[in-house]
mmCIF file of C-alpha atoms and ligand atoms in Angstrom:
data_model
loop_
_atom_site.group_PDB
_atom_site.id
_atom_site.type_symbol
_atom_site.label_atom_id
_atom_site.label_comp_id
_atom_site.label_asym_id
_atom_site.label_seq_id
_atom_site.Cartn_x
_atom_site.Cartn_y
_atom_site.Cartn_z
ATOM 1 C CA MET Z 1422 -4.934 27.548 -11.065
ATOM 2 C CA ALA Z 1423 -1.960 27.616 -8.770
ATOM 3 C CA ALA Z 1424 -1.591 29.162 -5.344
ATOM 4 C CA ASN Z 1425 1.986 30.232 -4.789
ATOM 5 C CA LYS Z 1426 3.938 30.659 -1.554
ATOM 6 C CA ALA Z 1427 2.248 27.513 -0.283
ATOM 7 C CA GLU Z 1428 5.416 25.894 1.089
ATOM 8 C CA GLY Z 1429 4.573 23.338 3.756
ATOM 9 C CA MET Z 1430 0.838 23.528 3.153
ATOM 10 C CA LEU Z 1431 0.356 21.536 -0.045
ATOM 11 C CA GLU Z 1432 -1.870 19.081 1.791
ATOM 12 C CA GLY Z 1433 -3.226 21.438 4.389
ATOM 13 C CA PRO Z 1434 -6.608 23.055 4.822
ATOM 14 C CA GLN Z 1435 -5.247 26.493 3.921
ATOM 15 C CA LEU Z 1436 -5.991 25.854 0.262
ATOM 16 C CA ALA Z 1437 -9.686 25.274 0.969
ATOM 17 C CA GLU Z 1438 -10.730 28.805 0.197
ATOM 18 C CA PHE Z 1439 -9.435 28.609 -3.338
ATOM 19 C CA TYR Z 1440 -11.817 25.752 -4.085
ATOM 20 C CA GLU Z 1441 -14.639 28.055 -3.147
ATOM 21 C CA LEU Z 1442 -13.779 30.116 -6.218
ATOM 22 C CA GLY Z 1443 -15.256 27.225 -8.187
ATOM 23 C CA LEU Z 1444 -12.434 27.287 -10.739
ATOM 24 C CA GLY Z 1445 -11.575 23.631 -10.281
ATOM 25 C CA GLU Z 1446 -8.414 21.993 -9.041
ATOM 26 C CA VAL Z 1447 -6.045 24.288 -7.209
ATOM 27 C CA HIS Z 1448 -2.341 23.463 -7.146
ATOM 28 C CA GLY Z 1449 -0.490 24.624 -4.108
ATOM 29 C CA VAL Z 1450 3.060 25.442 -5.163
ATOM 30 C CA SER Z 1451 6.112 27.081 -3.801
ATOM 31 C CA ALA Z 1452 8.130 28.644 -6.593
ATOM 32 C CA ALA Z 1453 10.929 29.572 -4.210
ATOM 33 C CA HIS Z 1454 11.234 26.068 -2.740
ATOM 34 C CA GLY Z 1455 10.282 24.013 -5.786
ATOM 35 C CA GLN Z 1456 7.337 22.335 -4.110
ATOM 36 C CA GLY Z 1457 4.272 21.099 -6.017
ATOM 37 C CA ILE Z 1458 5.790 22.057 -9.374
ATOM 38 C CA ARG Z 1459 5.898 18.540 -10.781
ATOM 39 C CA SER Z 1460 2.206 17.891 -10.319
ATOM 40 C CA LEU Z 1461 1.332 21.376 -11.561
ATOM 41 C CA LEU Z 1462 3.304 20.698 -14.743
ATOM 42 C CA ASP Z 1463 1.748 17.270 -15.194
ATOM 43 C CA ALA Z 1464 -1.722 18.738 -14.869
ATOM 44 C CA ALA Z 1465 -0.986 21.628 -17.214
ATOM 45 C CA LEU Z 1466 0.510 19.421 -19.907
ATOM 46 C CA ASP Z 1467 -2.082 16.681 -19.782
ATOM 47 C CA PRO Z 1468 -5.453 18.259 -19.098
ATOM 48 C CA LEU Z 1469 -7.363 15.125 -20.139
ATOM 49 C CA ASN Z 1470 -5.514 12.911 -17.742
ATOM 50 C CA ILE Z 1471 -4.852 14.734 -14.498
ATOM 51 C CA PRO Z 1472 -2.776 12.322 -12.445
ATOM 52 C CA GLU Z 1473 -3.869 11.509 -8.933
ATOM 53 C CA ASP Z 1474 -1.320 10.945 -6.234
ATOM 54 C CA ASP Z 1475 -2.365 7.432 -5.357
ATOM 55 C CA ASP Z 1476 -2.607 6.029 -8.869
ATOM 56 C CA ALA Z 1477 0.656 4.203 -8.449
ATOM 57 C CA ALA Z 1478 -1.001 1.993 -5.875
ATOM 58 C CA ASP Z 1479 -4.059 1.315 -8.057
ATOM 59 C CA PRO Z 1480 -4.472 -2.465 -8.036
ATOM 60 C CA GLN Z 1481 -6.766 -2.185 -11.038
ATOM 61 C CA GLN Z 1482 -3.737 -1.252 -13.109
ATOM 62 C CA THR Z 1483 -2.469 -4.774 -12.639
ATOM 63 C CA GLY Z 1484 -5.626 -5.787 -14.511
ATOM 64 C CA ILE Z 1485 -6.403 -8.576 -12.068
ATOM 65 C CA THR Z 1486 -9.459 -8.613 -9.845
ATOM 66 C CA LYS Z 1487 -8.869 -10.495 -6.617
ATOM 67 C CA LEU Z 1488 -12.118 -12.171 -5.713
ATOM 68 C CA ALA Z 1489 -12.448 -14.029 -2.404
ATOM 69 C CA VAL Z 1490 -15.408 -16.344 -1.923
ATOM 70 C CA ALA Z 1491 -16.344 -16.361 1.756
ATOM 71 C CA GLY Z 1492 -19.114 -17.693 3.955
ATOM 72 C CA ARG Z 1493 -20.009 -20.210 6.611
ATOM 73 C CA PRO Z 1494 -18.762 -23.809 6.347
ATOM 74 C CA ASN Z 1495 -20.571 -26.016 3.813
ATOM 75 C CA VAL Z 1496 -22.443 -23.246 1.948
ATOM 76 C CA GLY Z 1497 -20.860 -24.334 -1.367
ATOM 77 C CA LYS Z 1498 -17.866 -22.031 -1.837
ATOM 78 C CA SER Z 1499 -15.601 -24.675 -3.348
ATOM 79 C CA THR Z 1500 -18.443 -26.041 -5.481
ATOM 80 C CA LEU Z 1501 -19.055 -22.548 -6.879
ATOM 81 C CA ILE Z 1502 -15.432 -22.029 -7.887
ATOM 82 C CA ASN Z 1503 -15.357 -25.502 -9.458
ATOM 83 C CA ALA Z 1504 -18.483 -24.604 -11.429
ATOM 84 C CA TRP Z 1505 -16.774 -21.462 -12.733
ATOM 85 C CA LEU Z 1506 -13.641 -23.385 -13.656
ATOM 86 C CA GLY Z 1507 -15.668 -26.130 -15.292
ATOM 87 C CA GLU Z 1508 -13.667 -28.788 -13.492
ATOM 88 C CA GLU Z 1509 -13.415 -30.369 -10.058
ATOM 89 C CA ARG Z 1510 -10.275 -28.514 -9.080
ATOM 90 C CA LEU Z 1511 -11.161 -27.989 -5.432
ATOM 91 C CA VAL Z 1512 -12.398 -30.545 -2.977
ATOM 92 C CA ALA Z 1513 -16.088 -30.049 -2.233
ATOM 93 C CA PHE Z 1514 -17.836 -32.334 0.199
ATOM 94 C CA ASP Z 1515 -20.908 -32.402 2.408
ATOM 95 C CA LEU Z 1516 -18.951 -31.858 5.586
ATOM 96 C CA PRO Z 1517 -18.208 -28.495 7.217
ATOM 97 C CA GLY Z 1518 -14.498 -27.755 7.227
ATOM 98 C CA THR Z 1519 -13.648 -29.390 3.917
ATOM 99 C CA THR Z 1520 -11.494 -26.467 2.807
ATOM 100 C CA ARG Z 1521 -8.692 -25.781 5.293
ATOM 101 C CA ASP Z 1522 -6.513 -23.290 3.466
ATOM 102 C CA ALA Z 1523 -7.166 -20.255 1.256
ATOM 103 C CA ILE Z 1524 -6.458 -21.391 -2.286
ATOM 104 C CA SER Z 1525 -5.926 -19.025 -5.224
ATOM 105 C CA VAL Z 1526 -6.826 -20.027 -8.745
ATOM 106 C CA PRO Z 1527 -6.157 -17.822 -11.774
ATOM 107 C CA PHE Z 1528 -9.163 -17.398 -14.037
ATOM 108 C CA GLU Z 1529 -9.991 -15.412 -17.134
ATOM 109 C CA ARG Z 1530 -13.395 -14.453 -18.441
ATOM 110 C CA ASN Z 1531 -14.117 -12.281 -21.484
ATOM 111 C CA GLY Z 1532 -10.575 -10.981 -21.383
ATOM 112 C CA GLN Z 1533 -10.797 -9.946 -17.720
ATOM 113 C CA LYS Z 1534 -8.305 -11.621 -15.398
ATOM 114 C CA PHE Z 1535 -9.290 -12.808 -11.945
ATOM 115 C CA GLU Z 1536 -7.641 -14.426 -9.005
ATOM 116 C CA LEU Z 1537 -10.323 -16.570 -7.405
ATOM 117 C CA ILE Z 1538 -9.707 -17.356 -3.755
ATOM 118 C CA ASP Z 1539 -11.498 -20.250 -2.107
ATOM 119 C CA THR Z 1540 -11.558 -19.868 1.664
ATOM 120 C CA ALA Z 1541 -12.228 -22.031 4.688
ATOM 121 C CA GLY Z 1542 -15.731 -21.590 6.103
ATOM 122 C CA LEU Z 1543 -15.900 -19.257 9.100
ATOM 123 C CA ARG Z 1544 -17.905 -19.516 12.275
ATOM 124 C CA ARG Z 1545 -17.764 -17.313 15.303
ATOM 125 C CA LYS Z 1546 -17.646 -18.493 18.898
ATOM 126 C CA GLY Z 1547 -18.079 -15.615 21.312
ATOM 127 C CA LYS Z 1548 -16.044 -12.721 20.049
ATOM 128 C CA VAL Z 1549 -13.612 -14.557 17.790
ATOM 129 C CA PHE Z 1550 -13.870 -16.403 14.529
ATOM 130 C CA GLU Z 1551 -13.128 -20.095 14.523
ATOM 131 C CA ALA Z 1552 -12.701 -22.791 11.933
ATOM 132 C CA ILE Z 1553 -11.785 -26.433 12.187
ATOM 133 C CA GLU Z 1554 -8.176 -25.282 12.363
ATOM 134 C CA LYS Z 1555 -6.858 -22.037 13.829
ATOM 135 C CA PHE Z 1556 -4.604 -21.628 10.831
ATOM 136 C CA SER Z 1557 -7.613 -21.715 8.481
ATOM 137 C CA VAL Z 1558 -9.284 -18.721 10.157
ATOM 138 C CA VAL Z 1559 -6.191 -16.586 9.825
ATOM 139 C CA LYS Z 1560 -5.906 -17.493 6.150
ATOM 140 C CA THR Z 1561 -9.564 -16.714 5.472
ATOM 141 C CA LEU Z 1562 -9.427 -13.341 7.213
ATOM 142 C CA GLN Z 1563 -6.240 -12.485 5.312
ATOM 143 C CA ALA Z 1564 -7.867 -13.504 2.029
ATOM 144 C CA ILE Z 1565 -10.773 -11.140 2.720
ATOM 145 C CA GLU Z 1566 -8.420 -8.289 3.640
ATOM 146 C CA SER Z 1567 -6.345 -8.738 0.509
ATOM 147 C CA ALA Z 1568 -9.234 -9.113 -1.961
ATOM 148 C CA ASN Z 1569 -10.710 -6.363 -4.136
ATOM 149 C CA VAL Z 1570 -14.146 -7.931 -4.025
ATOM 150 C CA VAL Z 1571 -15.627 -10.479 -1.625
ATOM 151 C CA LEU Z 1572 -18.423 -12.743 -2.761
ATOM 152 C CA LEU Z 1573 -20.388 -13.545 0.385
ATOM 153 C CA LEU Z 1574 -22.125 -16.855 -0.122
ATOM 154 C CA LEU Z 1575 -25.254 -17.788 1.852
ATOM 155 C CA ASP Z 1576 -27.001 -21.170 2.003
ATOM 156 C CA ALA Z 1577 -30.704 -21.041 1.112
ATOM 157 C CA THR Z 1578 -31.385 -24.317 2.943
ATOM 158 C CA GLN Z 1579 -30.080 -22.807 6.206
ATOM 159 C CA GLY Z 1580 -31.526 -19.305 5.946
ATOM 160 C CA VAL Z 1581 -29.642 -16.233 7.152
ATOM 161 C CA THR Z 1582 -28.105 -16.952 10.547
ATOM 162 C CA ASP Z 1583 -26.241 -14.864 13.112
ATOM 163 C CA GLN Z 1584 -23.103 -16.476 11.755
ATOM 164 C CA ASP Z 1585 -23.750 -15.009 8.318
ATOM 165 C CA ALA Z 1586 -24.278 -11.596 9.892
ATOM 166 C CA HIS Z 1587 -20.967 -11.845 11.774
ATOM 167 C CA ILE Z 1588 -19.092 -12.654 8.578
ATOM 168 C CA ALA Z 1589 -20.903 -9.890 6.702
ATOM 169 C CA GLY Z 1590 -19.942 -7.477 9.485
ATOM 170 C CA TYR Z 1591 -16.309 -8.477 9.198
ATOM 171 C CA ILE Z 1592 -16.330 -7.960 5.430
ATOM 172 C CA LEU Z 1593 -17.962 -4.567 5.854
ATOM 173 C CA GLU Z 1594 -15.282 -3.505 8.342
ATOM 174 C CA SER Z 1595 -12.569 -4.652 5.974
ATOM 175 C CA GLY Z 1596 -13.930 -2.139 3.471
ATOM 176 C CA ARG Z 1597 -13.867 -4.598 0.583
ATOM 177 C CA ALA Z 1598 -16.405 -4.414 -2.222
ATOM 178 C CA VAL Z 1599 -19.167 -7.000 -1.816
ATOM 179 C CA VAL Z 1600 -21.467 -9.155 -3.915
ATOM 180 C CA LEU Z 1601 -24.054 -11.341 -2.208
ATOM 181 C CA ALA Z 1602 -25.167 -14.720 -3.524
ATOM 182 C CA VAL Z 1603 -27.654 -17.161 -2.040
ATOM 183 C CA ASN Z 1604 -26.619 -20.671 -3.044
ATOM 184 C CA LYS Z 1605 -28.543 -23.982 -3.151
ATOM 185 C CA TRP Z 1606 -31.555 -22.160 -4.619
ATOM 186 C CA ASP Z 1607 -32.385 -25.481 -6.324
ATOM 187 C CA ALA Z 1608 -32.989 -27.156 -2.978
ATOM 188 C CA VAL Z 1609 -35.667 -24.840 -1.520
ATOM 189 C CA ASP Z 1610 -39.365 -24.374 -2.279
ATOM 190 C CA SER Z 1611 -41.108 -21.080 -2.876
ATOM 191 C CA TYR Z 1612 -42.072 -20.652 0.801
ATOM 192 C CA GLU Z 1613 -38.466 -21.047 1.917
ATOM 193 C CA ARG Z 1614 -37.322 -18.697 -0.826
ATOM 194 C CA GLU Z 1615 -39.584 -15.946 0.452
ATOM 195 C CA GLN Z 1616 -38.361 -16.526 3.981
ATOM 196 C CA VAL Z 1617 -34.713 -16.236 2.965
ATOM 197 C CA GLN Z 1618 -35.410 -13.027 1.062
ATOM 198 C CA ARG Z 1619 -37.084 -11.520 4.105
ATOM 199 C CA GLN Z 1620 -34.255 -12.633 6.406
ATOM 200 C CA ILE Z 1621 -31.698 -10.932 4.193
ATOM 201 C CA GLU Z 1622 -33.550 -7.645 4.484
ATOM 202 C CA GLN Z 1623 -33.881 -7.999 8.254
ATOM 203 C CA ARG Z 1624 -30.468 -9.355 9.173
ATOM 204 C CA LEU Z 1625 -28.157 -7.817 6.607
ATOM 205 C CA PRO Z 1626 -29.563 -4.294 6.232
ATOM 206 C CA PHE Z 1627 -26.030 -2.858 6.305
ATOM 207 C CA LEU Z 1628 -25.255 -4.603 3.012
ATOM 208 C CA LYS Z 1629 -27.978 -2.772 1.090
ATOM 209 C CA PHE Z 1630 -25.317 -1.303 -1.189
ATOM 210 C CA ALA Z 1631 -24.427 -4.785 -2.473
ATOM 211 C CA GLU Z 1632 -26.086 -6.564 -5.383
ATOM 212 C CA MET Z 1633 -27.698 -9.919 -4.705
ATOM 213 C CA HIS Z 1634 -28.068 -13.115 -6.703
ATOM 214 C CA TYR Z 1635 -29.841 -16.438 -6.279
ATOM 215 C CA ILE Z 1636 -27.812 -19.309 -7.626
ATOM 216 C CA SER Z 1637 -27.231 -23.024 -7.742
ATOM 217 C CA ALA Z 1638 -23.523 -23.805 -7.889
ATOM 218 C CA ILE Z 1639 -24.116 -27.513 -8.292
ATOM 219 C CA LYS Z 1640 -26.574 -27.101 -11.182
ATOM 220 C CA ARG Z 1641 -24.626 -24.132 -12.552
ATOM 221 C CA ARG Z 1642 -27.652 -21.879 -12.589
ATOM 222 C CA GLY Z 1643 -27.595 -18.110 -12.294
ATOM 223 C CA LEU Z 1644 -23.795 -17.946 -12.316
ATOM 224 C CA GLY Z 1645 -23.331 -15.692 -15.373
ATOM 225 C CA PRO Z 1646 -24.934 -12.548 -13.906
ATOM 226 C CA LEU Z 1647 -22.556 -12.676 -10.920
ATOM 227 C CA TRP Z 1648 -19.716 -11.438 -13.121
ATOM 228 C CA GLY Z 1649 -21.485 -8.213 -13.992
ATOM 229 C CA SER Z 1650 -21.956 -7.432 -10.307
ATOM 230 C CA ILE Z 1651 -18.373 -8.362 -9.480
ATOM 231 C CA ALA Z 1652 -17.049 -6.060 -12.212
ATOM 232 C CA GLN Z 1653 -19.397 -3.282 -11.132
ATOM 233 C CA ALA Z 1654 -18.369 -3.616 -7.465
ATOM 234 C CA HIS Z 1655 -14.678 -3.511 -8.313
ATOM 235 C CA LYS Z 1656 -15.145 -0.515 -10.589
ATOM 236 C CA ALA Z 1657 -17.135 1.333 -7.928
ATOM 237 C CA ALA Z 1658 -14.442 0.617 -5.346
ATOM 238 C CA MET Z 1659 -11.836 2.234 -7.639
ATOM 239 C CA THR Z 1660 -13.904 5.210 -8.792
ATOM 240 C CA LYS Z 1661 -11.873 8.299 -9.600
ATOM 241 C CA MET Z 1662 -13.115 11.300 -7.680
ATOM 242 C CA THR Z 1663 -11.339 14.568 -8.260
ATOM 243 C CA THR Z 1664 -11.276 17.362 -5.730
ATOM 244 C CA PRO Z 1665 -13.198 19.866 -7.911
ATOM 245 C CA VAL Z 1666 -16.019 17.402 -8.594
ATOM 246 C CA LEU Z 1667 -16.216 16.275 -4.962
ATOM 247 C CA THR Z 1668 -16.208 19.877 -3.767
ATOM 248 C CA ARG Z 1669 -18.912 20.888 -6.218
ATOM 249 C CA LEU Z 1670 -21.103 17.939 -5.138
ATOM 250 C CA LEU Z 1671 -20.477 18.768 -1.493
ATOM 251 C CA LEU Z 1672 -21.470 22.410 -1.908
ATOM 252 C CA GLU Z 1673 -24.553 21.400 -3.923
ATOM 253 C CA ALA Z 1674 -25.563 18.998 -1.163
ATOM 254 C CA VAL Z 1675 -25.148 21.731 1.453
ATOM 255 C CA GLN Z 1676 -27.245 24.081 -0.640
ATOM 256 C CA PHE Z 1677 -29.956 21.431 -0.902
ATOM 257 C CA ARG Z 1678 -29.885 20.771 2.815
ATOM 258 C CA ALA Z 1679 -27.632 22.587 5.258
ATOM 259 C CA PRO Z 1680 -26.311 20.869 8.389
ATOM 260 C CA LYS Z 1681 -28.196 21.790 11.555
ATOM 261 C CA ARG Z 1682 -26.851 24.339 13.963
ATOM 262 C CA SER Z 1683 -25.804 22.805 17.274
ATOM 263 C CA GLY Z 1684 -25.942 25.416 20.050
ATOM 264 C CA MET Z 1685 -23.499 28.130 19.065
ATOM 265 C CA PHE Z 1686 -21.956 26.070 16.320
ATOM 266 C CA ARG Z 1687 -23.004 25.798 12.733
ATOM 267 C CA PRO Z 1688 -20.869 23.266 10.862
ATOM 268 C CA LYS Z 1689 -19.391 24.756 7.714
ATOM 269 C CA LEU Z 1690 -18.480 22.243 5.009
ATOM 270 C CA ARG Z 1691 -15.889 23.742 2.672
ATOM 271 C CA TYR Z 1692 -14.310 21.244 0.349
ATOM 272 C CA ALA Z 1693 -13.794 17.538 -0.164
ATOM 273 C CA HIS Z 1694 -11.137 15.289 -1.650
ATOM 274 C CA ARG Z 1695 -10.628 11.587 -2.057
ATOM 275 C CA GLY Z 1696 -8.669 9.978 0.740
ATOM 276 C CA GLY Z 1697 -8.439 6.429 -0.602
ATOM 277 C CA MET Z 1698 -10.034 3.711 -2.642
ATOM 278 C CA ASN Z 1699 -11.242 0.132 -2.213
ATOM 279 C CA PRO Z 1700 -12.960 1.358 -0.095
ATOM 280 C CA PRO Z 1701 -13.436 4.875 -1.403
ATOM 281 C CA VAL Z 1702 -12.871 7.454 1.313
ATOM 282 C CA ILE Z 1703 -14.136 11.002 0.945
ATOM 283 C CA VAL Z 1704 -12.503 13.511 3.258
ATOM 284 C CA VAL Z 1705 -14.599 16.588 3.958
ATOM 285 C CA HIS Z 1706 -12.887 19.673 5.358
ATOM 286 C CA GLY Z 1707 -14.523 22.538 7.157
ATOM 287 C CA ASN Z 1708 -15.233 24.050 10.537
ATOM 288 C CA SER Z 1709 -17.127 22.722 13.565
ATOM 289 C CA LEU Z 1710 -17.551 19.409 11.777
ATOM 290 C CA GLU Z 1711 -17.706 17.538 15.073
ATOM 291 C CA HIS Z 1712 -21.266 18.872 15.268
ATOM 292 C CA VAL Z 1713 -22.338 17.200 12.016
ATOM 293 C CA THR Z 1714 -24.948 14.564 12.891
ATOM 294 C CA ASP Z 1715 -24.852 10.931 11.780
ATOM 295 C CA SER Z 1716 -28.036 11.466 9.860
ATOM 296 C CA TYR Z 1717 -26.445 14.334 7.937
ATOM 297 C CA LYS Z 1718 -23.442 12.125 7.190
ATOM 298 C CA ARG Z 1719 -25.809 9.494 5.794
ATOM 299 C CA PHE Z 1720 -27.447 12.196 3.685
ATOM 300 C CA LEU Z 1721 -24.053 13.113 2.232
ATOM 301 C CA GLU Z 1722 -23.206 9.466 1.674
ATOM 302 C CA GLY Z 1723 -26.438 9.014 -0.264
ATOM 303 C CA ARG Z 1724 -25.680 11.996 -2.514
ATOM 304 C CA PHE Z 1725 -22.138 10.828 -3.279
ATOM 305 C CA ARG Z 1726 -23.284 7.252 -3.837
ATOM 306 C CA LYS Z 1727 -25.868 8.368 -6.343
ATOM 307 C CA GLU Z 1728 -23.562 10.711 -8.241
ATOM 308 C CA PHE Z 1729 -20.737 8.185 -8.589
ATOM 309 C CA ASN Z 1730 -22.996 5.128 -8.918
ATOM 310 C CA LEU Z 1731 -21.234 3.379 -6.035
ATOM 311 C CA VAL Z 1732 -23.029 0.043 -6.224
ATOM 312 C CA GLY Z 1733 -21.257 -2.807 -4.442
ATOM 313 C CA THR Z 1734 -18.740 -0.897 -2.352
ATOM 314 C CA PRO Z 1735 -18.827 0.599 1.110
ATOM 315 C CA LEU Z 1736 -18.129 4.332 1.196
ATOM 316 C CA ARG Z 1737 -16.413 6.093 4.068
ATOM 317 C CA ILE Z 1738 -16.811 9.751 4.814
ATOM 318 C CA GLU Z 1739 -14.286 11.393 7.098
ATOM 319 C CA LEU Z 1740 -14.871 14.841 8.518
ATOM 320 C CA LYS Z 1741 -11.839 16.996 9.255
ATOM 321 C CA THR Z 1742 -12.184 20.238 11.086
ATOM 322 C CA SER Z 1743 -9.515 22.568 9.826
ATOM 323 C CA LYS Z 1744 -7.164 24.333 12.164
ATOM 324 C CA ASN Z 1745 -6.781 27.214 9.768
ATOM 325 C CA PRO Z 1746 -6.965 30.434 11.806
ATOM 326 C CA TYR Z 1747 -8.439 32.272 8.803
ATOM 327 C CA ALA Z 1748 -11.059 29.651 7.988
ATOM 328 C CA ASP Z 1749 -13.703 31.236 10.188
ATOM 329 C CA LYS Z 1750 -13.884 34.486 8.313
ATOM 330 C CA GLU Z 1751 -16.863 34.533 5.985
HETATM 331 N N1 GTP J 2901 -28.380 -28.589 -3.388
HETATM 332 C C1 GTP J 2901 -27.215 -27.975 -3.555
HETATM 333 N N2 GTP J 2901 -26.119 -28.400 -2.912
HETATM 334 C C2 GTP J 2901 -24.965 -27.752 -3.104
HETATM 335 C C3 GTP J 2901 -24.885 -26.612 -3.956
HETATM 336 N N3 GTP J 2901 -23.616 -26.165 -3.922
HETATM 337 C C4 GTP J 2901 -22.928 -26.993 -3.096
HETATM 338 N N4 GTP J 2901 -23.738 -27.950 -2.594
HETATM 339 C C5 GTP J 2901 -23.351 -29.045 -1.692
HETATM 340 O O1 GTP J 2901 -22.987 -28.496 -0.430
HETATM 341 C C6 GTP J 2901 -21.927 -29.272 0.172
HETATM 342 C C7 GTP J 2901 -20.779 -28.404 0.587
HETATM 343 O O2 GTP J 2901 -20.162 -27.891 -0.581
HETATM 344 P P1 GTP J 2901 -18.700 -27.254 -0.535
HETATM 345 O O3 GTP J 2901 -18.474 -26.628 -1.852
HETATM 346 O O4 GTP J 2901 -17.713 -28.258 -0.043
HETATM 347 O O5 GTP J 2901 -18.896 -26.146 0.590
HETATM 348 P P2 GTP J 2901 -17.815 -25.119 1.172
HETATM 349 O O6 GTP J 2901 -18.523 -23.844 1.394
HETATM 350 O O7 GTP J 2901 -16.625 -25.099 0.301
HETATM 351 O O8 GTP J 2901 -17.495 -25.782 2.576
HETATM 352 P P3 GTP J 2901 -16.178 -25.606 3.505
HETATM 353 O O9 GTP J 2901 -14.987 -25.777 2.652
HETATM 354 O O10 GTP J 2901 -16.325 -26.689 4.517
HETATM 355 O O11 GTP J 2901 -16.265 -24.268 4.157
HETATM 356 C C8 GTP J 2901 -21.541 -30.338 -0.894
HETATM 357 O O12 GTP J 2901 -22.198 -31.564 -0.563
HETATM 358 C C9 GTP J 2901 -22.111 -29.758 -2.166
HETATM 359 O O13 GTP J 2901 -22.445 -30.754 -3.111
HETATM 360 C C10 GTP J 2901 -26.067 -26.197 -4.637
HETATM 361 O O14 GTP J 2901 -26.102 -25.252 -5.426
HETATM 362 N N5 GTP J 2901 -27.213 -26.909 -4.400
HETATM 363 MG MG1 MG J 2902 -14.690 -25.541 0.647
#
């Protein structure tokens, strides 16, 4: 389906109404000005592989998953990477601040390529992160930003502290996919284990979307299952979401539960498209969307998460009220 005479509005909200026809992807084109023709042709000639605009930037096409291991000092980050490598490549020592620089190590497992990044342990003083060296903090934060997936490592012998929550908060803001692992599981008894599990629920509720593992890096226990979660998190972060599917799910969600009227305004959700990946961003267009409540946004998030099986990645939903003068007509 193509909508002609759409010069200058290929990305705009004016095309929203065509999605409401339920015929799938609509291609805005301008025959007179030659706009949108390339992607219309691509879609027409390759119906099984409709290209998405941002595929060129898809880091998954490089085939390498960048995995940063992050956490407080001394939780066992370097020990874990050594255990994976099967050799003592990185210095691990019972002293906070052993690792001072972010170090990348190439790694391959079952044909999947990884770049493992060991980082310096973070702690926060006041409002800023600190490490033994200023330089180390910058490197760690950069490593998190540049990763596809962050493995957040906790220390079972220390429990879940405010420091862990600060780091978790930073990772969440970065939008990276996350896997949680509690290390030194060998060194705690069953009472302490229960306590740690409860603390995770209480102090890291915002990481509910992430899978969790209990491991011992030093004894190399429980390490295998981490890879499944890492792969799953990366895949979820890169999930393809086409406009027709997103729009159908959106309209189904609205039918199931409509957003509440706020005074004179009743938000009208019209269509949705993907605005980014790693983290996935879903952009919802419509009218009076500033009146959509946070709880309704969470409801939408839950529906999208379930449909796309978004385990291990944050999901962002952006609401855009359209300026289309015709959008109000029913
Ligand atoms: N009991 C136990 N000790 C561990 C485990 N993993 C690491 N350790 C010990 O914890 C200490 C710190 O380990 P590192 O790997 O250096 O910790 P790190 O997180 O890299 O520390 P920084 O580089 O300072 O941030 C070492 O003495 C390790 O032997 C584990 O699974 N069980
Ligand atoms: Mg280290």
